[in-house]
């Protein structure tokens, strides 16, 4: 007899690891790499620089999720980030969570 608790734990692990693994692919699919790179500045800051700047900010994820969708400027220089209307709130959340995990 298989323990129901084990099944639930295994399913949760698969779901969590699947979402985390999908985030780099999602950044490529949504063309984030046109302006951002994992380790170096391009038109926008690197993903690692973003993660480092907001590492100790508990409100950062909420702010960044909105910023991905609506765009914004003034935080990293003169070039504003354009709104990303092709990114859903769920996709933005997955992308931001992945970015914030990229601490150097």
mmCIF file of C-alpha atoms in Angstrom:
data_model
loop_
_atom_site.group_PDB
_atom_site.id
_atom_site.type_symbol
_atom_site.label_atom_id
_atom_site.label_comp_id
_atom_site.label_asym_id
_atom_site.label_seq_id
_atom_site.Cartn_x
_atom_site.Cartn_y
_atom_site.Cartn_z
ATOM 1 C CA UNK A 1 0.000 0.000 0.000
ATOM 2 C CA UNK A 2 1.378 3.399 -1.028
ATOM 3 C CA UNK A 3 1.203 6.123 1.531
ATOM 4 C CA UNK A 4 -0.985 9.042 0.393
ATOM 5 C CA UNK A 5 1.325 11.493 2.126
ATOM 6 C CA UNK A 6 4.279 10.309 0.028
ATOM 7 C CA UNK A 7 2.285 10.722 -3.165
ATOM 8 C CA UNK A 8 1.310 14.276 -2.224
ATOM 9 C CA UNK A 9 4.908 15.154 -1.362
ATOM 10 C CA UNK A 10 6.203 13.684 -4.621
ATOM 11 C CA UNK A 11 3.576 15.515 -6.684
ATOM 12 C CA UNK A 12 4.397 18.779 -4.949
ATOM 13 C CA UNK A 13 8.113 18.290 -5.643
ATOM 14 C CA UNK A 14 7.433 17.623 -9.318
ATOM 15 C CA UNK A 15 5.201 20.691 -9.638
ATOM 16 C CA UNK A 16 7.663 22.985 -7.862
ATOM 17 C CA UNK A 17 10.695 21.742 -9.786
ATOM 18 C CA UNK A 18 8.777 21.958 -13.068
ATOM 19 C CA UNK A 19 7.853 25.598 -12.504
ATOM 20 C CA UNK A 20 11.404 26.501 -11.511
ATOM 21 C CA UNK A 21 12.877 24.687 -14.503
ATOM 22 C CA UNK A 22 10.454 26.376 -16.881
ATOM 23 C CA UNK A 23 11.502 29.908 -15.913
ATOM 24 C CA UNK A 24 14.721 30.151 -17.988
ATOM 25 C CA UNK A 25 12.771 28.877 -20.974
ATOM 26 C CA UNK A 26 10.014 31.375 -20.233
ATOM 27 C CA UNK A 27 12.508 34.263 -20.213
ATOM 28 C CA UNK A 28 13.663 33.132 -23.652
ATOM 29 C CA UNK A 29 10.106 32.655 -24.938
ATOM 30 C CA UNK A 30 9.132 36.144 -23.761
ATOM 31 C CA UNK A 31 12.314 37.654 -25.262
ATOM 32 C CA UNK A 32 13.714 38.964 -21.971
ATOM 33 C CA UNK A 33 17.177 38.235 -23.354
ATOM 34 C CA UNK A 34 16.844 41.059 -25.857
ATOM 35 C CA UNK A 35 17.661 43.463 -23.021
ATOM 36 C CA UNK A 36 18.870 41.291 -20.103
ATOM 37 C CA UNK A 37 21.588 38.683 -19.588
ATOM 38 C CA UNK A 38 22.152 36.408 -16.616
ATOM 39 C CA UNK A 39 25.570 37.797 -15.654
ATOM 40 C CA UNK A 40 26.294 41.012 -17.535
ATOM 41 C CA UNK A 41 24.584 44.318 -18.207
ATOM 42 C CA UNK A 42 23.092 44.771 -21.649
ATOM 43 C CA UNK A 43 20.400 47.367 -22.351
ATOM 44 C CA UNK A 44 18.987 46.492 -18.950
ATOM 45 C CA UNK A 45 20.642 45.143 -15.806
ATOM 46 C CA UNK A 46 21.717 41.524 -15.515
ATOM 47 C CA UNK A 47 19.380 39.102 -13.804
ATOM 48 C CA UNK A 48 22.049 38.603 -11.124
ATOM 49 C CA UNK A 49 22.259 42.362 -10.490
ATOM 50 C CA UNK A 50 18.481 42.519 -10.095
ATOM 51 C CA UNK A 51 18.558 39.593 -7.655
ATOM 52 C CA UNK A 52 21.374 41.211 -5.652
ATOM 53 C CA UNK A 53 19.664 44.618 -5.463
ATOM 54 C CA UNK A 54 16.370 43.196 -4.209
ATOM 55 C CA UNK A 55 17.722 40.299 -2.104
ATOM 56 C CA UNK A 56 16.617 41.783 1.221
ATOM 57 C CA UNK A 57 13.411 43.452 0.043
ATOM 58 C CA UNK A 58 10.318 41.401 0.918
ATOM 59 C CA UNK A 59 8.134 43.609 -1.318
ATOM 60 C CA UNK A 60 10.423 43.272 -4.347
ATOM 61 C CA UNK A 61 8.642 40.359 -6.005
ATOM 62 C CA UNK A 62 5.281 42.126 -6.063
ATOM 63 C CA UNK A 63 6.829 45.329 -7.403
ATOM 64 C CA UNK A 64 8.864 43.523 -10.072
ATOM 65 C CA UNK A 65 5.920 41.390 -11.238
ATOM 66 C CA UNK A 66 4.004 44.607 -11.902
ATOM 67 C CA UNK A 67 7.026 46.310 -13.467
ATOM 68 C CA UNK A 68 7.479 43.473 -15.980
ATOM 69 C CA UNK A 69 3.904 43.896 -17.177
ATOM 70 C CA UNK A 70 3.544 47.690 -16.979
ATOM 71 C CA UNK A 71 7.142 48.755 -17.620
ATOM 72 C CA UNK A 72 8.951 51.469 -15.723
ATOM 73 C CA UNK A 73 12.092 53.518 -15.524
ATOM 74 C CA UNK A 74 14.495 55.423 -13.348
ATOM 75 C CA UNK A 75 15.786 52.532 -11.255
ATOM 76 C CA UNK A 76 18.698 51.440 -13.469
ATOM 77 C CA UNK A 77 19.470 54.470 -15.599
ATOM 78 C CA UNK A 78 17.821 56.553 -18.281
ATOM 79 C CA UNK A 79 16.535 53.748 -20.512
ATOM 80 C CA UNK A 80 13.045 52.696 -19.345
ATOM 81 C CA UNK A 81 11.790 49.138 -19.456
ATOM 82 C CA UNK A 82 8.889 48.987 -21.887
ATOM 83 C CA UNK A 83 5.613 47.386 -20.867
ATOM 84 C CA UNK A 84 5.431 43.687 -21.704
ATOM 85 C CA UNK A 85 1.788 43.212 -22.679
ATOM 86 C CA UNK A 86 2.546 39.708 -23.960
ATOM 87 C CA UNK A 87 3.433 38.516 -20.439
ATOM 88 C CA UNK A 88 0.576 37.322 -18.226
ATOM 89 C CA UNK A 89 0.610 37.912 -14.455
ATOM 90 C CA UNK A 90 1.367 34.205 -13.869
ATOM 91 C CA UNK A 91 4.226 34.278 -16.371
ATOM 92 C CA UNK A 92 5.573 37.470 -14.826
ATOM 93 C CA UNK A 93 5.502 35.862 -11.391
ATOM 94 C CA UNK A 94 7.411 32.801 -12.630
ATOM 95 C CA UNK A 95 9.997 34.993 -14.352
ATOM 96 C CA UNK A 96 10.478 37.259 -11.324
ATOM 97 C CA UNK A 97 10.791 34.343 -8.904
ATOM 98 C CA UNK A 98 13.455 32.823 -11.143
ATOM 99 C CA UNK A 99 15.305 36.148 -11.472
ATOM 100 C CA UNK A 100 15.312 36.722 -7.700
ATOM 101 C CA UNK A 101 16.846 33.254 -7.228
ATOM 102 C CA UNK A 102 19.823 34.180 -9.453
ATOM 103 C CA UNK A 103 21.952 35.755 -6.724
ATOM 104 C CA UNK A 104 25.616 35.838 -7.732
#
